[in-house]
Amino acid sequence: MEKEITLIKSDGWWKYGVVYQIYPRSFYDSNGDGIGDIPGVIEKLDYLSHLGVDAIWLSPVNTSPMFDFGYDISNYNEIDPVFGTMSDYRTLIDESHTRGIHVIMDLVLNHTSHLHPWFVESRSSTDNPKRDWYIWDKGDGGRPPNNWISIFGSSAWKYDSSTGEYYYHSFMEEQPDLNWRNPGLKEAMFDMIRFWLDLGVDGFRLDVINLLIKDLKLRNNPVRFGIPLFQKNKYNRNRKELHGLLREVRKILDQYNDTMSVGEIFMPPPGEPELSAGYLGSGEDELHLAFDFSLIFRLWSARSYYKCIERWMNAIPVNGWPCHVLSNHDQPRSMWRYNWGNEGGKRSPVAAALLLTLKGTPFIYYGEEIGMKNSRIGRKDIQDPFGKKFWPLFRGRDSSRTPMQWSPENNGGFTVGRSWLPVGVDYKTINVKNQMEDKFSLLNFYRDLIEIRKQKKALQQGDWVPVMKGYNGIIAYYRVFGEEVIFVALNFTGKIKNINIHNRAQWKNLLSTHKSLHTHYTNLKFSLDPYEATIIEKIGPFS
Ligand code: ISL
Ligand code: CA
C-alpha cells in the first residue's frame, strides 16, 4: 500500500520558506560510484532539516545521456539509473515531506536529448507524426533558415542529412528544441507535469523558460555591426505568446494544493529585472517566482547591490512575490566572486544576511552555507561541454559544481569511490563537520538566519523599507509586519562605519556577526565593524 504523505501544511511555503538547490551529481554518493545520487540526498535530509530549509530543488534527475548532465532528457517519466530509481524518488518525496521539506523538480521544457524517442522519430522522416514536435526547416538554398545562434556562438541550426533539413537547437546539437506550437507536444508535456504532481512533487524550476516559443516565421534577429554574434534575440526569446502558455501551466499547478513554479529567465549580463518580472503576469496567473540574476552579475559594492535590489523589487507586480539568489550551478560561486583579494571569507556573512532578510524567497546553492569556493579544474578533469569547447578561454561550469564538502575525510566525505569531479582542495578545512562544531562558522550563521526568519513574520512577510541605500558602503532597511519591526544593517566595507538613525524605542540585538546578543539600544545609533551584519528587533516603545 502507498504510504500516505504527511507534509506539514504550510500555506505560502514558497513565499516565506527557504529553498536549497542541490546539484545531485555532487551532493552525496551513496554507492561509491563517484556520482552523487538520490539515496545520497535522502541520507542528508537530516542535515538539511538541521539547516532549516523548507524546500529542496534538485537539478534534473530524469533519464539522460548526460551530454549536458541531465539538462538533456531522454525520458521525462523516469529517473536516470545513475541517480537511482523511481522508488528512490518516491522515498525522497516521502522522507522530505515528513521533515516538512518540499520537493521542487527541475523541468527542462525547451529541449530534449537528441536520443529522446520523440526526436528519434521526428528525425526519421519529414512525414513522421512527431516531425512537428521539433523545429525543422528546409533552410535557404543550402544555408540555415536564419541567423539565430546557439549558446556556443555558431548557427543554432544543425543540418540533418537523413531528411535534408535543419533542426533548431538553442544549446548543444544534442539538445534539439521542442516546438511548443504543436498541440500534441503540448499535451504530452502537460501530462508529464501532471504525472509528477500526482507523484507528490511540490513545484518546478523551469529551465530557460523564456526560450520556449520561437517566431513562427523564423525571422532573422537584428544584428549590430553586421556581426551575427552581436544579435538581439528578438525572434527566438521572450515571445509574447509565452504568457498564454505560462497561464496554462499555472492552471495545471493550481489544481494541486500549495504548488509552485520558479522560472529561469535566461538573459545575458547585466540582466533585465523588468523582463524577468514580466513572467509573473498579474502576480497570480503566470509563474509564482522568477529568477533575476542581476545580483550574480554584479561586483561587490553596496551601492551597486542596492540599486539592483531596488530595481528588482520595483519590477515585481503588486500581487507578485520576489525571490533572491546568489549562486547556482551555471555561475561562479558567490564565495569566489566576493572574496577576491585579501578579504578571506569576510563578505560571505554579509551576503548571507542580505539574502535571508530581504523580502522574497531566498535560494541557497549547496555549499554556499559553508563558503565553498570555485575550484580550478584542470583540462583533463573538465566534464562540462562548455568547458571542453571553450578551454582555456572559458573553463566551463564544473568549478561551481564540485562535490559537497562534508568532512575532512577522503574526498571530503562525498564518496568512497573516485569522485566524478575533483573535490575542492580546501576540503580539509572547509567542510560541514568542522563548521557544525564551530559556533562562529558560516554554516551556523546561515542556520541562525534561517531560524530567525522562521520566528519573525516581519522577516518572512513584512514590508521592505530601505533606509540606507548603499552610499558609503552601507545597506540598511526595516522589515515591518504590523507591530513587528526589524532593522537590518550591513557593512559592505572593510572599515568601521556609523549608523545614525533617529528612531527612539527599545531595541535588542536579534543576530549579529559581531555584536553580543545582549546588546540593547534606545536609538539606532551605533557603529558597525568591518563586514558586520547586524539584525535588531524592536522590543517596545521608548521609555
Ligand atoms: O551556463 C551558462 C553560461 O555559462 C548559462 O548561459 C546557461 O546556459 C543558461 O543560464 C541556461 O541554463 C540552463 O539551461 C541549460 C543548462 O546547460 C544549464 O545548466 C541550465 O541551468 C540548457 O538546458
Ligand atoms: Ca552514486
XYZ file of C-alpha atoms in Angstrom, residues 23-537:
515
model
C 23.170 19.556 -7.862
C 22.538 15.820 -7.384
C 25.723 14.577 -9.069
C 27.742 16.433 -6.461
C 25.771 16.237 -3.251
C 26.361 12.829 -1.734
C 27.275 9.487 -3.286
C 25.580 6.581 -1.541
C 27.005 3.662 -3.548
C 30.638 4.544 -4.213
C 30.441 5.036 -7.987
C 31.750 8.577 -7.530
C 28.491 10.254 -8.553
C 26.002 11.770 -6.158
C 22.547 10.193 -6.199
C 19.017 10.299 -4.796
C 19.653 7.852 -1.912
C 22.549 10.190 -1.107
C 20.198 13.147 -0.867
C 17.884 11.095 1.349
C 20.798 10.330 3.675
C 21.485 14.031 4.000
C 17.906 15.150 4.660
C 18.586 15.348 8.373
C 21.388 17.797 7.646
C 19.024 19.903 5.533
C 16.394 19.778 8.184
C 19.001 20.849 10.754
C 19.915 23.749 8.479
C 16.218 24.566 8.468
C 15.354 24.755 4.778
C 11.735 24.457 3.668
C 12.330 23.094 0.210
C 14.926 21.426 -1.962
C 15.272 21.918 -5.697
C 17.146 19.134 -7.432
C 18.769 19.785 -10.798
C 17.416 17.207 -13.314
C 17.461 13.544 -12.343
C 15.470 12.207 -15.299
C 16.909 9.678 -17.737
C 19.607 11.355 -19.770
C 22.670 10.505 -21.858
C 24.296 13.335 -19.837
C 25.688 15.402 -22.682
C 24.661 18.360 -20.512
C 24.476 16.420 -17.239
C 20.740 15.941 -17.120
C 19.635 19.090 -18.955
C 19.243 16.775 -21.963
C 16.406 14.446 -21.051
C 15.632 11.240 -22.927
C 12.742 10.090 -20.718
C 10.758 12.595 -18.675
C 8.858 9.942 -16.751
C 11.810 8.004 -15.421
C 14.779 8.522 -13.146
C 18.265 8.034 -14.547
C 19.853 4.860 -13.112
C 22.957 6.819 -12.122
C 20.759 8.771 -9.688
C 18.572 5.865 -8.556
C 15.110 4.520 -9.244
C 11.565 5.782 -9.282
C 11.132 4.126 -5.932
C 14.089 6.129 -4.569
C 12.464 9.297 -5.860
C 9.193 8.390 -4.117
C 11.116 7.775 -0.924
C 12.816 11.141 -1.339
C 9.452 12.895 -1.606
C 8.101 10.989 1.343
C 11.116 11.431 3.598
C 11.348 15.118 2.708
C 7.682 15.668 3.426
C 7.850 14.023 6.824
C 10.528 16.612 7.658
C 8.433 19.496 6.349
C 10.692 19.869 3.324
C 9.067 20.427 -0.074
C 10.498 18.967 -3.259
C 10.976 21.108 -6.352
C 11.761 19.319 -9.572
C 13.802 20.791 -12.414
C 11.783 20.717 -15.628
C 13.532 21.109 -18.938
C 10.715 22.027 -21.297
C 12.625 23.857 -24.009
C 14.512 20.901 -25.428
C 15.061 17.168 -25.069
C 18.044 14.970 -25.668
C 18.620 14.051 -29.328
C 18.223 10.469 -28.056
C 14.690 11.044 -26.755
C 12.396 8.643 -28.701
C 10.353 11.671 -29.801
C 13.361 13.134 -31.580
C 14.460 9.785 -32.941
C 11.018 9.521 -34.538
C 10.945 13.152 -35.524
C 14.168 12.974 -37.485
C 13.250 9.658 -39.161
C 11.166 11.208 -41.961
C 9.523 14.502 -42.939
C 6.059 12.952 -42.630
C 6.556 11.276 -39.275
C 3.755 12.280 -36.857
C 6.396 13.587 -34.439
C 8.168 15.648 -37.122
C 6.434 18.809 -36.000
C 7.236 18.236 -32.314
C 10.626 19.800 -33.024
C 11.619 22.796 -35.121
C 12.578 21.729 -38.626
C 13.185 23.818 -41.714
C 14.482 23.301 -45.243
C 16.846 26.226 -44.931
C 17.723 28.779 -47.509
C 19.439 27.302 -50.558
C 21.992 25.231 -48.685
C 22.202 27.696 -45.803
C 20.478 27.624 -42.397
C 16.975 29.142 -42.316
C 18.073 32.244 -40.406
C 20.860 33.875 -38.417
C 19.955 32.564 -34.955
C 22.936 31.352 -32.978
C 23.239 28.752 -30.239
C 24.768 29.296 -26.835
C 28.063 28.214 -28.392
C 28.116 31.234 -30.690
C 27.643 29.470 -34.028
C 24.490 28.679 -36.014
C 21.760 27.113 -33.914
C 20.642 25.058 -36.911
C 22.002 21.592 -37.497
C 21.725 20.049 -40.934
C 20.390 16.522 -40.750
C 21.385 14.651 -43.885
C 18.857 11.830 -43.477
C 15.963 14.120 -44.458
C 17.939 17.062 -45.846
C 16.544 19.592 -43.352
C 17.805 21.638 -40.442
C 16.694 21.346 -36.814
C 16.986 24.085 -34.252
C 18.980 23.816 -31.007
C 19.371 26.768 -28.607
C 22.058 24.851 -26.717
C 24.034 21.818 -27.885
C 23.315 19.802 -31.038
C 22.408 17.044 -28.610
C 19.600 19.261 -27.250
C 17.066 19.853 -30.060
C 14.414 22.476 -29.213
C 10.804 21.375 -28.971
C 8.005 23.001 -30.937
C 5.549 24.299 -28.348
C 3.186 25.437 -31.082
C 2.337 21.770 -31.718
C -0.782 20.777 -29.696
C 0.292 17.121 -29.431
C 3.643 18.045 -27.903
C 1.982 20.460 -25.535
C -0.473 17.836 -24.311
C 2.304 15.276 -23.820
C 4.225 17.812 -21.729
C 1.190 18.786 -19.695
C 0.521 15.089 -18.997
C 4.106 14.750 -17.826
C 3.707 17.732 -15.492
C 0.584 16.116 -14.011
C 2.432 12.817 -13.659
C 4.974 14.409 -11.294
C 2.394 16.447 -9.427
C 0.367 13.268 -8.884
C 3.504 11.647 -7.551
C 3.753 14.378 -4.957
C 6.302 16.945 -6.122
C 5.534 20.409 -4.777
C 6.772 22.528 -7.626
C 9.035 23.036 -10.572
C 12.051 25.056 -11.531
C 11.510 25.755 -15.189
C 14.705 25.737 -17.209
C 15.242 28.605 -19.701
C 11.518 29.164 -19.730
C 11.695 32.378 -21.767
C 13.058 30.462 -24.767
C 10.074 28.156 -25.190
C 8.348 29.813 -28.122
C 10.027 30.999 -31.289
C 8.865 33.270 -34.061
C 6.505 31.388 -36.378
C 8.098 32.930 -39.465
C 11.630 32.289 -38.184
C 12.629 35.871 -38.960
C 16.270 36.929 -38.721
C 17.320 38.544 -35.479
C 18.538 42.119 -35.812
C 22.339 42.293 -35.637
C 24.758 45.066 -34.755
C 27.805 45.896 -36.893
C 26.778 43.097 -39.274
C 28.171 40.523 -36.826
C 25.823 37.580 -36.112
C 27.319 37.169 -32.649
C 26.059 40.644 -31.716
C 22.427 39.841 -32.244
C 19.415 40.872 -30.303
C 17.374 37.770 -29.521
C 14.213 39.377 -30.746
C 12.644 36.441 -32.550
C 13.905 33.419 -30.606
C 13.360 34.520 -26.995
C 10.741 36.283 -24.895
C 7.960 35.925 -27.461
C 4.659 37.306 -26.279
C 2.777 34.032 -26.923
C 4.705 32.617 -23.976
C 2.479 34.386 -21.482
C -0.596 32.455 -22.638
C 1.338 29.218 -22.318
C 2.500 30.062 -18.798
C -1.096 30.784 -17.831
C -1.992 27.278 -18.984
C 0.828 25.799 -16.908
C -0.324 27.849 -13.916
C -3.847 26.445 -14.261
C -2.469 22.915 -14.033
C -0.448 23.786 -10.933
C -3.434 25.490 -9.349
C -5.356 22.233 -9.481
C -2.960 20.897 -6.870
C -2.646 22.284 -3.366
C 0.184 24.572 -2.480
C 2.368 24.020 -5.538
C 4.719 26.490 -7.172
C 6.885 27.267 -10.164
C 10.084 29.271 -10.438
C 11.307 30.205 -13.882
C 14.844 30.607 -15.037
C 14.709 33.669 -17.269
C 17.769 33.284 -19.415
C 19.422 36.589 -20.156
C 22.941 37.839 -20.707
C 24.527 40.109 -18.066
C 23.696 42.653 -16.699
C 20.184 41.141 -16.569
C 16.827 42.787 -17.080
C 14.648 42.612 -13.966
C 11.561 44.092 -15.624
C 11.608 41.356 -18.207
C 12.015 38.618 -15.578
C 9.217 40.111 -13.507
C 7.016 40.197 -16.608
C 6.764 36.421 -16.364
C 4.924 36.743 -13.060
C 1.983 38.121 -15.084
C -0.513 39.786 -12.786
C 1.343 38.178 -9.897
C -1.162 35.380 -9.682
C -1.641 33.953 -13.135
C 1.761 33.042 -14.608
C 4.938 31.951 -12.787
C 4.910 32.017 -8.981
C 8.535 33.166 -8.911
C 11.106 34.226 -11.484
C 14.865 34.400 -11.133
C 16.658 37.616 -11.764
C 20.418 37.169 -11.964
C 21.376 40.854 -11.795
C 22.930 40.405 -8.339
C 25.002 37.445 -9.518
C 26.382 39.575 -12.333
C 27.444 42.474 -10.052
C 30.777 43.067 -8.399
C 30.767 43.546 -4.624
C 29.559 47.060 -3.876
C 26.843 48.210 -1.510
C 25.553 50.852 -3.888
C 25.524 48.624 -6.921
C 23.804 45.859 -4.933
C 21.286 48.265 -3.561
C 20.392 49.607 -6.997
C 19.913 46.067 -8.289
C 17.669 45.086 -5.427
C 15.584 48.231 -5.593
C 15.067 47.831 -9.314
C 14.091 44.186 -8.866
C 11.663 44.954 -6.041
C 10.067 47.751 -8.058
C 9.642 45.465 -11.040
C 7.594 42.873 -9.126
C 3.848 43.183 -9.839
C 1.637 44.219 -6.907
C 0.367 40.709 -6.266
C 3.650 39.080 -7.154
C 6.484 37.924 -4.957
C 10.271 38.347 -5.388
C 12.981 35.749 -4.934
C 16.720 36.189 -4.491
C 19.722 34.107 -5.372
C 23.491 34.489 -5.042
C 24.746 31.361 -6.819
C 23.696 28.455 -8.990
C 25.208 25.610 -10.981
C 25.887 27.800 -14.033
C 27.649 30.736 -12.409
C 30.817 31.180 -10.362
C 30.086 30.650 -6.658
C 29.358 33.750 -4.601
C 32.142 32.934 -2.149
C 34.614 33.103 -5.009
C 33.120 36.217 -6.600
C 33.035 38.271 -3.415
C 36.234 37.343 -1.756
C 38.793 38.292 -4.347
C 41.951 39.792 -2.938
C 42.532 39.626 0.766
C 39.028 39.534 2.071
C 39.108 35.867 3.116
C 35.522 34.883 3.675
C 34.510 38.069 5.450
C 31.977 39.201 2.893
C 30.006 35.961 2.820
C 28.126 36.512 6.104
C 27.096 39.983 4.897
C 25.778 38.476 1.665
C 24.020 35.708 3.616
C 22.335 38.216 5.914
C 21.164 40.168 2.885
C 19.831 37.077 1.109
C 17.933 35.883 4.162
C 16.471 39.168 5.386
C 15.268 40.720 2.141
C 11.626 40.473 1.244
C 11.381 37.480 -1.080
C 12.139 33.779 -1.258
C 15.837 33.039 -0.721
C 17.516 30.337 -2.803
C 20.710 28.838 -1.353
C 23.061 26.882 -3.622
C 24.520 23.774 -1.986
C 27.870 24.517 -0.359
C 27.166 28.239 -0.172
C 26.344 27.778 3.509
C 29.878 26.572 4.255
C 31.558 29.059 1.923
C 32.650 26.591 -0.737
C 34.790 28.285 -3.358
C 35.173 27.677 -7.050
C 37.946 25.167 -7.596
C 40.199 25.335 -10.571
C 39.605 22.257 -12.717
C 42.490 21.038 -14.859
C 41.926 20.350 -18.577
C 41.929 16.592 -18.103
C 39.236 16.744 -15.436
C 36.815 19.013 -17.291
C 33.374 17.467 -17.699
C 31.199 20.399 -18.771
C 30.709 20.621 -22.569
C 31.081 24.423 -22.328
C 34.487 23.975 -20.728
C 35.580 21.393 -23.282
C 34.563 23.657 -26.127
C 35.989 26.941 -24.895
C 39.023 25.901 -22.847
C 41.254 27.721 -21.924
C 39.267 30.929 -22.594
C 36.346 29.669 -20.510
C 36.807 26.604 -18.346
C 33.120 25.835 -18.088
C 30.919 25.423 -15.074
C 32.492 22.437 -13.328
C 34.303 24.633 -10.841
C 30.987 25.617 -9.224
C 29.781 22.011 -9.277
C 32.485 20.271 -7.258
C 31.366 17.769 -4.606
C 29.826 18.959 -1.376
C 32.497 19.070 1.311
C 31.050 17.068 4.187
C 34.085 16.260 6.280
C 37.899 16.308 6.408
C 37.942 12.666 5.309
C 38.946 11.432 1.838
C 37.068 13.185 -0.975
C 35.569 15.478 1.617
C 33.351 12.583 2.701
C 31.423 12.858 -0.584
C 32.254 9.408 -1.914
C 34.296 6.356 -1.001
C 34.927 5.854 -4.704
C 36.558 8.024 -7.337
C 34.783 11.350 -7.447
C 33.392 12.397 -10.880
C 34.895 15.861 -10.342
C 37.852 16.639 -8.095
C 36.894 17.744 -4.601
C 37.876 21.326 -3.681
C 41.478 21.482 -2.421
C 40.384 23.146 0.831
C 38.036 20.332 1.923
C 40.127 19.540 4.995
C 39.324 22.947 6.470
C 36.109 23.974 4.701
C 33.565 21.267 5.424
C 30.248 20.637 7.138
C 31.672 18.617 10.013
C 34.149 21.284 11.093
C 31.612 24.052 10.769
C 28.953 22.188 12.731
C 31.356 22.130 15.651
C 32.320 25.797 15.339
C 29.808 28.154 16.908
C 31.040 31.045 14.784
C 31.098 29.244 11.441
C 29.342 30.454 8.311
C 27.186 27.332 8.482
C 25.929 28.228 11.924
C 25.318 31.793 10.794
C 23.155 30.523 7.910
C 21.332 28.296 10.381
C 20.691 31.174 12.741
C 19.476 33.401 9.915
C 17.051 30.712 8.757
C 15.913 30.212 12.330
C 15.137 33.902 12.954
C 13.280 34.016 9.637
C 11.066 31.245 10.951
C 10.444 33.099 14.194
C 9.776 36.564 12.809
C 6.868 37.220 10.495
C 8.438 40.591 9.681
C 11.375 38.789 8.076
C 9.217 36.334 6.157
C 6.346 38.503 5.112
C 6.971 42.075 6.178
C 7.321 45.159 4.027
C 10.803 46.118 2.983
C 11.597 49.715 3.898
C 15.065 50.821 2.790
C 16.831 53.379 4.962
C 20.469 53.430 3.829
C 20.777 52.867 0.133
C 24.330 51.674 -0.319
C 26.055 55.055 -0.237
C 29.172 54.972 1.873
C 29.211 51.168 1.831
C 26.131 50.523 3.958
C 22.784 48.943 3.147
C 20.198 49.202 5.919
C 16.468 48.584 5.955
C 13.470 47.857 8.107
C 11.221 44.863 7.738
C 7.798 45.619 9.107
C 4.820 43.374 9.816
C 2.144 45.011 11.947
C 3.760 45.824 15.276
C 6.821 43.746 14.477
C 9.761 45.888 13.340
C 13.205 44.586 12.459
C 16.195 46.670 11.444
C 18.974 45.201 9.312
C 22.345 46.940 8.907
C 25.018 45.606 6.555
C 28.543 46.943 6.263
C 29.911 46.056 2.831
C 33.319 47.580 3.570
C 36.478 46.736 5.487
C 36.148 49.944 7.508
C 34.277 50.903 10.667
C 31.038 52.727 9.795
C 28.453 54.614 11.797
C 24.723 54.125 11.776
C 22.878 57.216 12.866
C 19.137 56.879 12.518
C 16.769 58.584 14.851
C 14.234 56.018 15.993
C 13.709 56.122 19.730
C 12.389 52.801 21.026
C 13.656 49.790 22.880
C 15.752 47.729 20.539
C 17.595 44.485 21.059
C 20.067 42.517 19.006
C 18.491 39.552 17.251
C 21.532 38.287 15.388
C 24.902 39.760 14.555
C 28.248 38.764 13.120
C 29.988 40.961 15.710
C 27.759 42.246 18.494
C 26.656 40.350 21.550
C 23.063 39.195 21.682
C 22.581 41.057 24.925
C 23.157 44.441 23.320
C 20.212 46.797 23.851
C 19.640 50.218 22.279
C 17.289 53.130 22.749
C 18.085 54.562 19.353
C 19.559 53.261 16.123
C 22.911 54.944 16.682
C 25.872 52.613 16.794
C 28.980 51.700 14.849
C 29.458 48.728 12.580
C 32.717 46.815 12.437
C 34.237 45.918 9.055
C 31.906 43.493 7.264
C 29.465 43.463 10.129
C 25.887 42.329 9.610
C 23.572 43.152 12.482
C 19.865 42.452 12.821
C 17.988 44.295 15.544
C 14.397 43.954 16.701
